[in-house]
Amino acid sequence: MVKRDLILDQIEQMGAFLRKLVAKFSNSNSFNDGNGASDSVINELNDEIGFDLNLFLTLSVEDAKKYLSSYKFSEEHLETLSNLLVKLSVDATTKMEYLSKALLILDFSDGISNTFSFERNNTKNKIKELIKNKKKKKIAVVILNWNGAKLLEQ
């Protein structure tokens, strides 16, 4: 019984820590200090629970799922971590990787959950929309650059 209480306490502490990180990043002046706030959050995540976000962003889908499994995150923790990645994507130069991994985390959460979450599903749809819009902007920039290059050649 004591062991179970200790585990529950550790789970609550991890949840509180993740919520604190999201709040810290949300309340920071992240747009004014470059990647300072995001670097701080990434370092704190690594220092406190050993979650290497930079490594996680580079992992394949299967390896990322194994990495998440190794931390025994609850559904709430996964949703908070996904929310953090979406917030970090605003400052990141690699926005698509952050958004893709945020979506992967929510898909992983769906896989371990015994219940359907409308909130999680809505969040997934919003992330998909952000990814779709980002891809459209990227295509528009490529087209503009291509047209500009073509004009220069003539």
Short mmCIF file of C-alpha atoms in Angstrom, two decimals:
data_model
loop_
_atom_site.label_atom_id
_atom_site.label_comp_id
_atom_site.label_asym_id
_atom_site.label_seq_id
_atom_site.Cartn_x
_atom_site.Cartn_y
_atom_site.Cartn_z
CA MET A 1 0.00 0.00 0.00
CA VAL A 2 2.88 2.38 0.80
CA LYS A 3 4.48 1.58 -2.56
CA ARG A 4 1.23 2.42 -4.35
CA ASP A 5 0.96 5.74 -2.49
CA LEU A 6 4.55 6.58 -3.45
CA ILE A 7 3.85 5.87 -7.12
CA LEU A 8 0.68 7.97 -7.07
CA ASP A 9 2.62 10.79 -5.42
CA GLN A 10 5.30 10.62 -8.12
CA ILE A 11 2.65 10.70 -10.85
CA GLU A 12 1.06 13.78 -9.27
CA GLN A 13 4.47 15.48 -9.00
CA MET A 14 5.20 14.80 -12.68
CA GLY A 15 1.82 16.25 -13.67
CA ALA A 16 2.43 19.35 -11.54
CA PHE A 17 5.88 19.76 -13.07
CA LEU A 18 4.57 19.53 -16.65
CA ARG A 19 1.78 22.01 -15.91
CA LYS A 20 4.37 24.35 -14.36
CA LEU A 21 6.48 24.16 -17.54
CA VAL A 22 3.51 24.98 -19.75
CA ALA A 23 2.60 27.92 -17.50
CA LYS A 24 6.21 29.11 -17.40
CA PHE A 25 6.50 29.10 -21.15
CA SER A 26 3.04 30.64 -21.66
CA ASN A 27 3.82 33.48 -19.24
CA SER A 28 7.29 34.15 -20.61
CA ASN A 29 8.12 36.81 -23.13
CA SER A 30 9.13 34.08 -25.56
CA PHE A 31 8.64 36.20 -28.65
CA ASN A 32 11.03 38.84 -27.37
CA ASP A 33 13.89 36.68 -26.19
CA GLY A 34 14.35 34.43 -29.20
CA ASN A 35 14.61 30.81 -28.18
CA GLY A 36 15.64 31.62 -24.60
CA ALA A 37 12.34 30.64 -23.02
CA SER A 38 12.04 27.48 -25.11
CA ASP A 39 15.64 26.51 -24.34
CA SER A 40 14.95 27.02 -20.66
CA VAL A 41 11.84 24.81 -20.80
CA ILE A 42 13.67 22.12 -22.80
CA ASN A 43 16.57 22.11 -20.31
CA GLU A 44 14.23 21.98 -17.34
CA LEU A 45 12.32 19.08 -18.86
CA ASN A 46 15.59 17.22 -19.34
CA ASP A 47 16.97 18.08 -15.89
CA GLU A 48 13.83 17.29 -13.90
CA ILE A 49 12.52 14.11 -15.54
CA GLY A 50 15.27 13.19 -17.99
CA PHE A 51 13.07 13.72 -21.05
CA ASP A 52 15.36 14.79 -23.88
CA LEU A 53 13.05 16.76 -26.15
CA ASN A 54 15.75 17.41 -28.75
CA LEU A 55 16.33 13.65 -29.04
CA PHE A 56 12.58 12.95 -29.07
CA LEU A 57 12.09 15.32 -32.01
CA THR A 58 14.58 13.35 -34.11
CA LEU A 59 13.14 9.88 -33.40
CA SER A 60 11.11 7.87 -35.89
CA VAL A 61 7.45 7.23 -35.05
CA GLU A 62 8.13 3.77 -33.59
CA ASP A 63 11.17 4.91 -31.61
CA ALA A 64 9.25 7.93 -30.33
CA LYS A 65 6.46 5.65 -29.09
CA LYS A 66 9.01 3.44 -27.32
CA TYR A 67 10.60 6.54 -25.79
CA LEU A 68 7.22 7.72 -24.49
CA SER A 69 6.45 4.23 -23.16
CA SER A 70 9.63 4.24 -21.12
CA TYR A 71 8.37 7.22 -19.09
CA LYS A 72 5.03 5.67 -18.10
CA PHE A 73 3.23 8.98 -18.72
CA SER A 74 -0.47 9.10 -17.91
CA GLU A 75 -2.99 10.39 -20.46
CA GLU A 76 -3.02 13.75 -18.66
CA HIS A 77 0.78 13.95 -18.77
CA LEU A 78 0.81 13.16 -22.48
CA GLU A 79 -1.81 15.81 -23.21
CA THR A 80 0.17 18.37 -21.21
CA LEU A 81 3.40 17.41 -22.99
CA SER A 82 1.65 17.71 -26.35
CA ASN A 83 0.32 21.14 -25.36
CA LEU A 84 3.85 22.17 -24.41
CA LEU A 85 5.17 21.12 -27.84
CA VAL A 86 2.48 23.14 -29.59
CA LYS A 87 3.43 26.19 -27.52
CA LEU A 88 7.14 25.58 -28.20
CA SER A 89 6.44 25.31 -31.93
CA VAL A 90 5.67 29.04 -32.03
CA ASP A 91 9.32 29.88 -31.27
CA ALA A 92 10.90 26.90 -32.99
CA THR A 93 12.66 27.14 -36.31
CA THR A 94 11.49 23.57 -36.91
CA LYS A 95 7.77 24.12 -36.27
CA MET A 96 6.64 21.08 -38.26
CA GLU A 97 8.68 18.67 -36.14
CA TYR A 98 7.17 20.06 -32.94
CA LEU A 99 3.63 19.91 -34.32
CA SER A 100 4.12 16.42 -35.76
CA LYS A 101 5.42 15.11 -32.45
CA ALA A 102 2.60 16.83 -30.55
CA LEU A 103 0.15 14.97 -32.77
CA LEU A 104 2.07 11.72 -32.31
CA ILE A 105 1.88 12.14 -28.52
CA LEU A 106 -1.89 12.54 -28.67
CA ASP A 107 -2.20 9.51 -30.95
CA PHE A 108 -0.07 7.57 -28.46
CA SER A 109 -2.35 8.77 -25.66
CA ASP A 110 -5.35 7.50 -27.60
CA GLY A 111 -3.63 4.14 -27.88
CA ILE A 112 -3.12 3.73 -24.13
CA SER A 113 -6.49 5.21 -23.15
CA ASN A 114 -9.56 3.17 -22.41
CA THR A 115 -11.87 6.08 -23.20
CA PHE A 116 -12.48 8.45 -26.08
CA SER A 117 -11.71 12.09 -25.33
CA PHE A 118 -13.55 14.79 -27.27
CA GLU A 119 -11.09 17.38 -25.95
CA ARG A 120 -8.09 15.36 -27.13
CA ASN A 121 -9.77 14.78 -30.50
CA ASN A 122 -10.44 18.53 -30.89
CA THR A 123 -6.82 19.29 -29.99
CA LYS A 124 -5.64 16.78 -32.61
CA ASN A 125 -7.83 18.44 -35.24
CA LYS A 126 -6.42 21.87 -34.35
CA ILE A 127 -2.85 20.57 -34.64
CA LYS A 128 -3.67 18.96 -38.01
CA GLU A 129 -5.04 22.31 -39.17
CA LEU A 130 -1.84 24.07 -38.05
CA ILE A 131 0.23 21.50 -39.95
CA LYS A 132 -1.95 21.87 -43.05
CA ASN A 133 -1.69 25.67 -42.95
CA LYS A 134 2.06 25.49 -42.41
CA LYS A 135 2.40 23.22 -45.46
CA LYS A 136 0.30 25.60 -47.56
CA LYS A 137 2.51 28.53 -46.55
CA LYS A 138 5.60 26.52 -47.37
CA ILE A 139 4.25 25.65 -50.82
CA ALA A 140 3.33 29.31 -51.42
CA VAL A 141 6.86 30.41 -50.52
CA VAL A 142 8.37 27.80 -52.84
CA ILE A 143 6.09 28.94 -55.68
CA LEU A 144 6.94 32.59 -55.04
CA ASN A 145 10.64 31.78 -54.93
CA TRP A 146 10.38 29.70 -58.09
CA ASN A 147 8.47 32.45 -59.93
CA GLY A 148 10.98 35.02 -58.71
CA ALA A 149 13.88 32.89 -59.90
CA LYS A 150 12.21 32.44 -63.26
CA LEU A 151 11.75 36.19 -63.62
CA LEU A 152 15.40 36.76 -62.83
CA GLU A 153 16.47 34.33 -65.54
CA GLN A 154 14.46 36.13 -68.26
#
